PDB file of C-alpha atoms in Angstrom:
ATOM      1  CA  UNK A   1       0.000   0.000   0.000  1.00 65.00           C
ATOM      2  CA  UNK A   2       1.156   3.074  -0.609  1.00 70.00           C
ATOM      3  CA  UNK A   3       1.823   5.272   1.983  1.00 91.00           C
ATOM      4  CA  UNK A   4       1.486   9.148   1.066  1.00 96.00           C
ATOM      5  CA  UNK A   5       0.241   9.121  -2.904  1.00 96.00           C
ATOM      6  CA  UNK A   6      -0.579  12.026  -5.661  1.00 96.00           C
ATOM      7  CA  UNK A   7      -2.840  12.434  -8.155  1.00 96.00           C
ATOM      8  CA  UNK A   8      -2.327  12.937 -11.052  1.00 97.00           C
ATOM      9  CA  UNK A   9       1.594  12.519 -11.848  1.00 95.00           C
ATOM     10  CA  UNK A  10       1.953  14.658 -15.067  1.00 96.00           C
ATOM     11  CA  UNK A  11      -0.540  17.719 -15.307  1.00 97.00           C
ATOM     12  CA  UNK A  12       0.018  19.600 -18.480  1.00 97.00           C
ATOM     13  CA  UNK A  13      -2.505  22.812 -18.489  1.00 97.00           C
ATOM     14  CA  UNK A  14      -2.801  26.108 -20.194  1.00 97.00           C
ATOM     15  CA  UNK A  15      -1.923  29.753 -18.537  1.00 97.00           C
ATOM     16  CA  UNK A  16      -5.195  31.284 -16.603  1.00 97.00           C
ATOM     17  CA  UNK A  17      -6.594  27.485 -15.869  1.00 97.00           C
ATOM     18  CA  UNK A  18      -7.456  26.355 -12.461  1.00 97.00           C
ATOM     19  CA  UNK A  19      -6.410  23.201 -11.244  1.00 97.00           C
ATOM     20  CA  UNK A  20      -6.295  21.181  -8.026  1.00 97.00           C
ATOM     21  CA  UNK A  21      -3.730  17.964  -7.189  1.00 98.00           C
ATOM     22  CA  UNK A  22      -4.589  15.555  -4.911  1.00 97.00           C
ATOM     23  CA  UNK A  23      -2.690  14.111  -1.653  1.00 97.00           C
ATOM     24  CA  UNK A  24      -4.060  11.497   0.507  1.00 96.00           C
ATOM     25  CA  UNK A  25      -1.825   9.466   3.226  1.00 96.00           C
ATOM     26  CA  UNK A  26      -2.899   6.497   5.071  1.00 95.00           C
ATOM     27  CA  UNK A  27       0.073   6.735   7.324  1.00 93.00           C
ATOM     28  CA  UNK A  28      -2.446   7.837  10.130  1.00 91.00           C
ATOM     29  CA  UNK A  29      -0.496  11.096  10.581  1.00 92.00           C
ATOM     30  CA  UNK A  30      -1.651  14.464  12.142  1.00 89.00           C
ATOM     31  CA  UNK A  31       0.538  16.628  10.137  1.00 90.00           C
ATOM     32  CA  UNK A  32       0.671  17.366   5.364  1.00 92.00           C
ATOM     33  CA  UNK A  33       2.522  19.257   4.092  1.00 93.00           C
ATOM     34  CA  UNK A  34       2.862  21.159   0.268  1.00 95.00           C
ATOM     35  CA  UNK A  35       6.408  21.668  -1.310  1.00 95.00           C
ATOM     36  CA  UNK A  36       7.742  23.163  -4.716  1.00 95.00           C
ATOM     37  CA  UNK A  37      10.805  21.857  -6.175  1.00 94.00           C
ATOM     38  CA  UNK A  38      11.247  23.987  -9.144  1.00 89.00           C
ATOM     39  CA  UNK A  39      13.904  23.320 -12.482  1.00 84.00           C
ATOM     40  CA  UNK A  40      17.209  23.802 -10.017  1.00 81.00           C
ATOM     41  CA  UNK A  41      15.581  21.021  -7.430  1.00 81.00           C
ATOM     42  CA  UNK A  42      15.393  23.760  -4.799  1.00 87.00           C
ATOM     43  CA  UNK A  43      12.407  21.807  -2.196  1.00 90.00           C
ATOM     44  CA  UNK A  44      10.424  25.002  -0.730  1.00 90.00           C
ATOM     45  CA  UNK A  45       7.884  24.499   1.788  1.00 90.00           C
ATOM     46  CA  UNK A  46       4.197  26.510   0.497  1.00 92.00           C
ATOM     47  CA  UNK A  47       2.101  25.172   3.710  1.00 89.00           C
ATOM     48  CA  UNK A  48       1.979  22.703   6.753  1.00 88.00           C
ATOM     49  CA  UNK A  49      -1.347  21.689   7.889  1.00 89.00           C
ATOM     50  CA  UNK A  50      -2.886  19.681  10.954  1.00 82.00           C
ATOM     51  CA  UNK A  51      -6.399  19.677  12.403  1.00 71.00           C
ATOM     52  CA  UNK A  52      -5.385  22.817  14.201  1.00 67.00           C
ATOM     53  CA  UNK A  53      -3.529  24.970  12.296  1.00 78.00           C
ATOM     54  CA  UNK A  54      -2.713  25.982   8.260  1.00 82.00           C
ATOM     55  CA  UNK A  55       0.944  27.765   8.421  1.00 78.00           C
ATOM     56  CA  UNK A  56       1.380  29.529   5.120  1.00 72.00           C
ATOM     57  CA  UNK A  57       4.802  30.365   3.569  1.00 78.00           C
ATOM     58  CA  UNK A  58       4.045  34.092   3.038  1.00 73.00           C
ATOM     59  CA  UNK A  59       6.046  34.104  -0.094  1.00 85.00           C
ATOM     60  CA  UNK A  60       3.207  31.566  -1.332  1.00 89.00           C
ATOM     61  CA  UNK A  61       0.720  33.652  -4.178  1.00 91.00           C
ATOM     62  CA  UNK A  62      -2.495  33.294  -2.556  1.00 91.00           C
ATOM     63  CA  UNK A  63      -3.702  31.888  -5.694  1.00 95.00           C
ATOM     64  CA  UNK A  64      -2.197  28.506  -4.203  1.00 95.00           C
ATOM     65  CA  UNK A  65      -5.343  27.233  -0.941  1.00 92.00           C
ATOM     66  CA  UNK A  66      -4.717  23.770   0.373  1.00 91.00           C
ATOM     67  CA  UNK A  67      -7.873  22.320   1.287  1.00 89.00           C
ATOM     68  CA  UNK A  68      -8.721  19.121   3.489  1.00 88.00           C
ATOM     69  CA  UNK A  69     -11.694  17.494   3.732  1.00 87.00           C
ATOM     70  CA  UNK A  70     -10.241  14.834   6.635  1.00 87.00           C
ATOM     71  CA  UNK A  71      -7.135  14.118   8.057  1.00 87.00           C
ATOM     72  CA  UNK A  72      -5.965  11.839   5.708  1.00 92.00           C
ATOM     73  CA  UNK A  73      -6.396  14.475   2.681  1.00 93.00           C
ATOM     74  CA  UNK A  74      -4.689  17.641   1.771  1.00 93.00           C
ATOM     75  CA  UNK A  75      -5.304  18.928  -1.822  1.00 95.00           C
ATOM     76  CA  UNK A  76      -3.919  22.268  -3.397  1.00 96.00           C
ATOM     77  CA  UNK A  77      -5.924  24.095  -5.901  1.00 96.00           C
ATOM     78  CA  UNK A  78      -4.121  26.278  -7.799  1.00 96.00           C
ATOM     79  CA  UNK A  79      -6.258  29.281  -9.650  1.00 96.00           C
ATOM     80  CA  UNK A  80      -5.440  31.829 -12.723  1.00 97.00           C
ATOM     81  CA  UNK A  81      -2.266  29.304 -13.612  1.00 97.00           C
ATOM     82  CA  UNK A  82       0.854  30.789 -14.544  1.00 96.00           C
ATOM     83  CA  UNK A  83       4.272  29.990 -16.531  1.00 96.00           C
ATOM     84  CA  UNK A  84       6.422  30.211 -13.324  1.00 94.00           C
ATOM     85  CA  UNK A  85       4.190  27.624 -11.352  1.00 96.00           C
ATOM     86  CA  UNK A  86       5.639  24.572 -13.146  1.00 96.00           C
ATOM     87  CA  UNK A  87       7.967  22.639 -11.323  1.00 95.00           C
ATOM     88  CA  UNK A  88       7.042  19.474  -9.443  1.00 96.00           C
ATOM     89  CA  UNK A  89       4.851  19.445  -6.230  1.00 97.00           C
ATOM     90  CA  UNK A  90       5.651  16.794  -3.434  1.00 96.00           C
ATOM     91  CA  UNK A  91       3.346  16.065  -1.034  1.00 96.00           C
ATOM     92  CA  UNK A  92       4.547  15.061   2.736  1.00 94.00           C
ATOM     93  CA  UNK A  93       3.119  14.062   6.038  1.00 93.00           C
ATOM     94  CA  UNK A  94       4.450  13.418   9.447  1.00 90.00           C
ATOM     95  CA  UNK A  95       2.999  13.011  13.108  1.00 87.00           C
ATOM     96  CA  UNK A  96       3.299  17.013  14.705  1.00 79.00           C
ATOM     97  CA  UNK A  97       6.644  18.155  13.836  1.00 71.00           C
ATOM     98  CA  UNK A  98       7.743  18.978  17.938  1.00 68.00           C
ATOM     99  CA  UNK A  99      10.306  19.944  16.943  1.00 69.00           C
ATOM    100  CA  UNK A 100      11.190  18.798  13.813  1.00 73.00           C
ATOM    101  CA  UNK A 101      11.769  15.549  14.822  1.00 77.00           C
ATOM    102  CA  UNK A 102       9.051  13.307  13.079  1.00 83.00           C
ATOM    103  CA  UNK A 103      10.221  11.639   9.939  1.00 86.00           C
ATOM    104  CA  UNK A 104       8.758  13.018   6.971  1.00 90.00           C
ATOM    105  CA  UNK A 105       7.443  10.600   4.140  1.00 93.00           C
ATOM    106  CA  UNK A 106       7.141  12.248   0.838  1.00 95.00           C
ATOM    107  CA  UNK A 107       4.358  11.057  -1.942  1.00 95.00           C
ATOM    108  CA  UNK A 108       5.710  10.502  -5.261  1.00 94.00           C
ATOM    109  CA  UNK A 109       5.088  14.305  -6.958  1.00 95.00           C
ATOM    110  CA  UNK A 110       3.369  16.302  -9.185  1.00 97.00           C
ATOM    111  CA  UNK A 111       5.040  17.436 -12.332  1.00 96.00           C
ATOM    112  CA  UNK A 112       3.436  20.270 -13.369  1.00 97.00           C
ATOM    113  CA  UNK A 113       3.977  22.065 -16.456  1.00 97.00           C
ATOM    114  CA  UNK A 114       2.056  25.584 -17.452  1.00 97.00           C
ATOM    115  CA  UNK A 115       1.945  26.172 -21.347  1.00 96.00           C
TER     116      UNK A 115
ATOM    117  CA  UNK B   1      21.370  33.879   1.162  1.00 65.00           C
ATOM    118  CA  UNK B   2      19.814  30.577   1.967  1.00 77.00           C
ATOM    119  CA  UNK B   3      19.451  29.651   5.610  1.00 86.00           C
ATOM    120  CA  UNK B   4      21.237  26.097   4.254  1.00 93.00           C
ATOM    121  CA  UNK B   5      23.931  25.623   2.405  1.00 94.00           C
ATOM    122  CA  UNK B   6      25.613  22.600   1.171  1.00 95.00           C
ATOM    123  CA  UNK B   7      28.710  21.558  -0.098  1.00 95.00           C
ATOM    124  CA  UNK B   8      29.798  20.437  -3.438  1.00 96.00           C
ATOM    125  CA  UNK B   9      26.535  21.205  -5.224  1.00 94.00           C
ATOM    126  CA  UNK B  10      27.827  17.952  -7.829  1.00 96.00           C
ATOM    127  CA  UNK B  11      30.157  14.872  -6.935  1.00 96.00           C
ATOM    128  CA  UNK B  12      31.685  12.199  -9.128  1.00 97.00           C
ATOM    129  CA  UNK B  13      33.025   9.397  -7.550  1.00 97.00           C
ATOM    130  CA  UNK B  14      33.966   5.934  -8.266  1.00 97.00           C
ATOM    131  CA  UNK B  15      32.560   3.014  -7.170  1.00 97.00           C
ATOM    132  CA  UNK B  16      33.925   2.190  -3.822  1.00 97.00           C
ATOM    133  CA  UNK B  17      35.141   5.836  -2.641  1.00 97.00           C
ATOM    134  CA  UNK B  18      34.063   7.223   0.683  1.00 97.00           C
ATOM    135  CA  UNK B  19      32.156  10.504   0.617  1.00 97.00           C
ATOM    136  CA  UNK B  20      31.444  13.357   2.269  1.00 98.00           C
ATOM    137  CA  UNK B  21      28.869  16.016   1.916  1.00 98.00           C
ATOM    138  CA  UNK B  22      28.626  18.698   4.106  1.00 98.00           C
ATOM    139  CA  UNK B  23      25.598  21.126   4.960  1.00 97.00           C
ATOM    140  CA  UNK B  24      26.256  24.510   6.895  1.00 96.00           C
ATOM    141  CA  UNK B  25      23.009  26.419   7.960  1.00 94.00           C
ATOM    142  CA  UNK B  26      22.459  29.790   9.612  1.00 90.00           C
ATOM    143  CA  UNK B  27      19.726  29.512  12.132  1.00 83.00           C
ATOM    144  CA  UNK B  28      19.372  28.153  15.610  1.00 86.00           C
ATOM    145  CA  UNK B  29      17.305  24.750  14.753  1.00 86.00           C
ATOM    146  CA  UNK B  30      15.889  21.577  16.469  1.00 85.00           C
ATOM    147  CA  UNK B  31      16.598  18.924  13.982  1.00 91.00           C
ATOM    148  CA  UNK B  32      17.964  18.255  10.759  1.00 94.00           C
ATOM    149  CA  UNK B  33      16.864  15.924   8.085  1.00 95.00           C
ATOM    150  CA  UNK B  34      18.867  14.375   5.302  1.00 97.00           C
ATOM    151  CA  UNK B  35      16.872  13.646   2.261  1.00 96.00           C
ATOM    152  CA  UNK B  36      17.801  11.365  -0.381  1.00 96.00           C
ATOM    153  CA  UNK B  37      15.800  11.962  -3.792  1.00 95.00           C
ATOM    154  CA  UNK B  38      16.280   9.232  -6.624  1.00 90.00           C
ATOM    155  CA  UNK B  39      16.594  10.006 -10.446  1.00 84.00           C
ATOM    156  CA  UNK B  40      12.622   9.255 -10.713  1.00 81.00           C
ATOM    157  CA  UNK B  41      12.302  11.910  -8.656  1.00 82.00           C
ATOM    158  CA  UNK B  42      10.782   9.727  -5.434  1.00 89.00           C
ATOM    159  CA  UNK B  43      12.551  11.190  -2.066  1.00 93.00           C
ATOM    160  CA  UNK B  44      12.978   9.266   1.459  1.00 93.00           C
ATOM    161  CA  UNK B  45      14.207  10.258   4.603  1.00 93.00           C
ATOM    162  CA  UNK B  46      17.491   9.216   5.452  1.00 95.00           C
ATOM    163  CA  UNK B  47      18.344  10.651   9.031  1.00 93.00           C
ATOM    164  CA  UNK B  48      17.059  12.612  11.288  1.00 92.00           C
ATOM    165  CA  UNK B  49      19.936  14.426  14.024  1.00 91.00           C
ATOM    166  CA  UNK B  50      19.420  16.828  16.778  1.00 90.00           C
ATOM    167  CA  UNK B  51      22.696  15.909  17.975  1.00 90.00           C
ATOM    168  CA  UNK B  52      25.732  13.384  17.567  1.00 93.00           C
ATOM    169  CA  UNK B  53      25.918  11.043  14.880  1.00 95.00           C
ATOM    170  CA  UNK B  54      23.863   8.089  13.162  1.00 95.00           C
ATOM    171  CA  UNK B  55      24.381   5.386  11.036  1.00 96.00           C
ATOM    172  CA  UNK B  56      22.388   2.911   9.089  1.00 94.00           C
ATOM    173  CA  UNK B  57      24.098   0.570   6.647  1.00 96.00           C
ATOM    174  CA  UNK B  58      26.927   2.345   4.948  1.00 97.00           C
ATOM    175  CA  UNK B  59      25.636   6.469   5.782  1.00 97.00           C
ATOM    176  CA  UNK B  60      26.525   7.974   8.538  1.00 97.00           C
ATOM    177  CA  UNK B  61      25.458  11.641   9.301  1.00 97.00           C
ATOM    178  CA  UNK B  62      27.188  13.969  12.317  1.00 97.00           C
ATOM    179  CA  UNK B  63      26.125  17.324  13.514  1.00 96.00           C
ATOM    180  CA  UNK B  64      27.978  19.986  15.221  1.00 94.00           C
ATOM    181  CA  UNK B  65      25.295  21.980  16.900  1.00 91.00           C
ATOM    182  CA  UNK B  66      27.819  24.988  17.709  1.00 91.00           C
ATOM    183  CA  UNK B  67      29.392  25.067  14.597  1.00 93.00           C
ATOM    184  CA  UNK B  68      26.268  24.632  12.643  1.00 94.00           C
ATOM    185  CA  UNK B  69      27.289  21.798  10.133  1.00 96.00           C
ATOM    186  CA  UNK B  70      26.346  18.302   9.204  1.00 97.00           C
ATOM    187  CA  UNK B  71      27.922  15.773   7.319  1.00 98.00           C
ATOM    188  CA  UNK B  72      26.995  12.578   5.527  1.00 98.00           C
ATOM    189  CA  UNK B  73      29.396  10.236   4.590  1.00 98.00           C
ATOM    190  CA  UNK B  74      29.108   7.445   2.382  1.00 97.00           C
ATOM    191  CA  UNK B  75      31.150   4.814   2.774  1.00 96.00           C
ATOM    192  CA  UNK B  76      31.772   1.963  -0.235  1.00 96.00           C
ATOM    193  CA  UNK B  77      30.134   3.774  -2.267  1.00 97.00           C
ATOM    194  CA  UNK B  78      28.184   2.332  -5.287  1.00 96.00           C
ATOM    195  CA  UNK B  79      26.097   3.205  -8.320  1.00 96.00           C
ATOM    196  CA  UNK B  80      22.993   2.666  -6.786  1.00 94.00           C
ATOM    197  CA  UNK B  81      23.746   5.232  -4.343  1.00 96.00           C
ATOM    198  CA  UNK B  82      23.791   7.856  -7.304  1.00 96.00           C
ATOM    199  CA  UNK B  83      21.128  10.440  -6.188  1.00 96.00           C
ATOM    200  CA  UNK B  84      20.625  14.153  -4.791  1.00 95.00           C
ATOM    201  CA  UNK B  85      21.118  14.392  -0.975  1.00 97.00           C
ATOM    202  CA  UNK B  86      19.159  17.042   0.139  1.00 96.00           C
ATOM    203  CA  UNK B  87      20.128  18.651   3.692  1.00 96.00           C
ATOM    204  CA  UNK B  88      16.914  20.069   5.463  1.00 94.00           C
ATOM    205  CA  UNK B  89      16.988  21.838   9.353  1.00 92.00           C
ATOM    206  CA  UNK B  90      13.815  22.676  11.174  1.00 88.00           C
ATOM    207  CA  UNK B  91      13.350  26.115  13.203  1.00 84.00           C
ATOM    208  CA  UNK B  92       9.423  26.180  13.208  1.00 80.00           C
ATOM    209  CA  UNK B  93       9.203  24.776   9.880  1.00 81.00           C
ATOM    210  CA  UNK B  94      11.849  23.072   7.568  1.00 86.00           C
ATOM    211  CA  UNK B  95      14.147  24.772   5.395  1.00 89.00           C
ATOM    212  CA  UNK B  96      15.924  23.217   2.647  1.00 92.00           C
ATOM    213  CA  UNK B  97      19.457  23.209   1.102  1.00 93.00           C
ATOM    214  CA  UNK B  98      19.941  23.463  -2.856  1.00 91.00           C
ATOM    215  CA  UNK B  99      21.139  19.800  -2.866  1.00 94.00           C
ATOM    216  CA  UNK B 100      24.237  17.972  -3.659  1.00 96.00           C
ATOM    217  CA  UNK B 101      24.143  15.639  -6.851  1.00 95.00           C
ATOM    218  CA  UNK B 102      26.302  12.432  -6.614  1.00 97.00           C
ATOM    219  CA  UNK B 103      27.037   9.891  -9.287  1.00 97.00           C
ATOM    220  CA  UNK B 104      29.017   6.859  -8.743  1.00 97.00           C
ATOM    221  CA  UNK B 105      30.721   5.510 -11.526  1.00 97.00           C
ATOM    222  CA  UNK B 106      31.291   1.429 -11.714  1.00 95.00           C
TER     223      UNK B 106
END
């Protein structure tokens, strides 16, 4: 089974679309988490979520809301698409961070590409 | 300037070699991760360190608190250890270095 998966793998959309990937984990963790890894491979966190709190990178476009309808499920929707928002979205979860120390397991990303 | 920095950004080695890459950061921080990510693109989690050192197989990661540095060292290195290691420290959420490429040549 796997543990923290993505749908869909490949998204290929026009500029000005709106689109939403998926992220569900069945890891039974409190914690998701969004990243963008853009052309260089830099990871950059855009938000951490758990049933208390949303923490937002404020460098994040606020066209970019993570929604989730459970625990298990955080989805990003993505409105009014843009050239410089391809790159390939990861998924993550963990139990709470405390810390930082919680091991993070990633899903398998989203490889987004804007025409 | 990025709060992590790691050191070399590429590495070519051959097969057998011991290696050693090095992440510096900037910030006070609770715990660092070190991140492998395959050439399909799939990334695990190698270590986690808030102090000391670890090992598990043939890595081993340190950290130096006060100096603000990590290390992971391969040892016998093969091809199949060809990825990018990614360094990543957490001060209220995680920050990421640029990641260092290695290849491993038979």
């Amino acid at each position: 089974d796997t543990a923290v998966s993505q749908t869909p793998k490949y998204l290929v959309t026009q500029m000005g679309n709106d689109k939403s990937i998926k992220c569900e984990q069945n890891l039974g963790h409190d914690t998701m988490y969004w990243y963008k890894q853009d052309s260089k491979k830099f990871l950059k966190i855009m938000f951490s979520y758990n049933n208390k709190e949303l923490i937002i990178n404020e460098t994040v476009p606020n066209r970019f809301s993570p929604k989730s309808p459970d625990k298990a499920h955080l989805n990003l929707h993505i409105n009014s698409l843009e050239l410089g928002d391809s790159a390939v979205y990861f998924c993550a979860s963990s139990q709470w961070p405390d810390q930082g120390n919680n091991e993070q397991f990633f899903g398998p990303g989203t490889r987004l590409t804007v025409l | 300037k990025n709060e992590v920095e790691q050191s070399p950004q590429n590495l070519t080695a051959q097969e057998g070699e011991f290696i050693t890459i090095n992440c510096s950061y900037s910030v006070g921080i609770s715990a660092l991760h070190w991140l492998q990510q395959h050439p399909g693109g799939g990334i695990v989690s190698l270590f986690m360190l808030s102090s000391g050192k670890k090992k598990h197989g043939r890595l081993i990661a340190t950290i130096n608190i006060q100096e603000k540095h990590s290390s992971l060292h391969i040892t016998a290195s093969h091809p199949r250890d060809s990825a990018v290691y990614i360094c990543a420290v957490y001060r209220n959420q995680f920050y990421f270095g640029t990641g260092t490429s290695l290849t491993v040549i038979p």
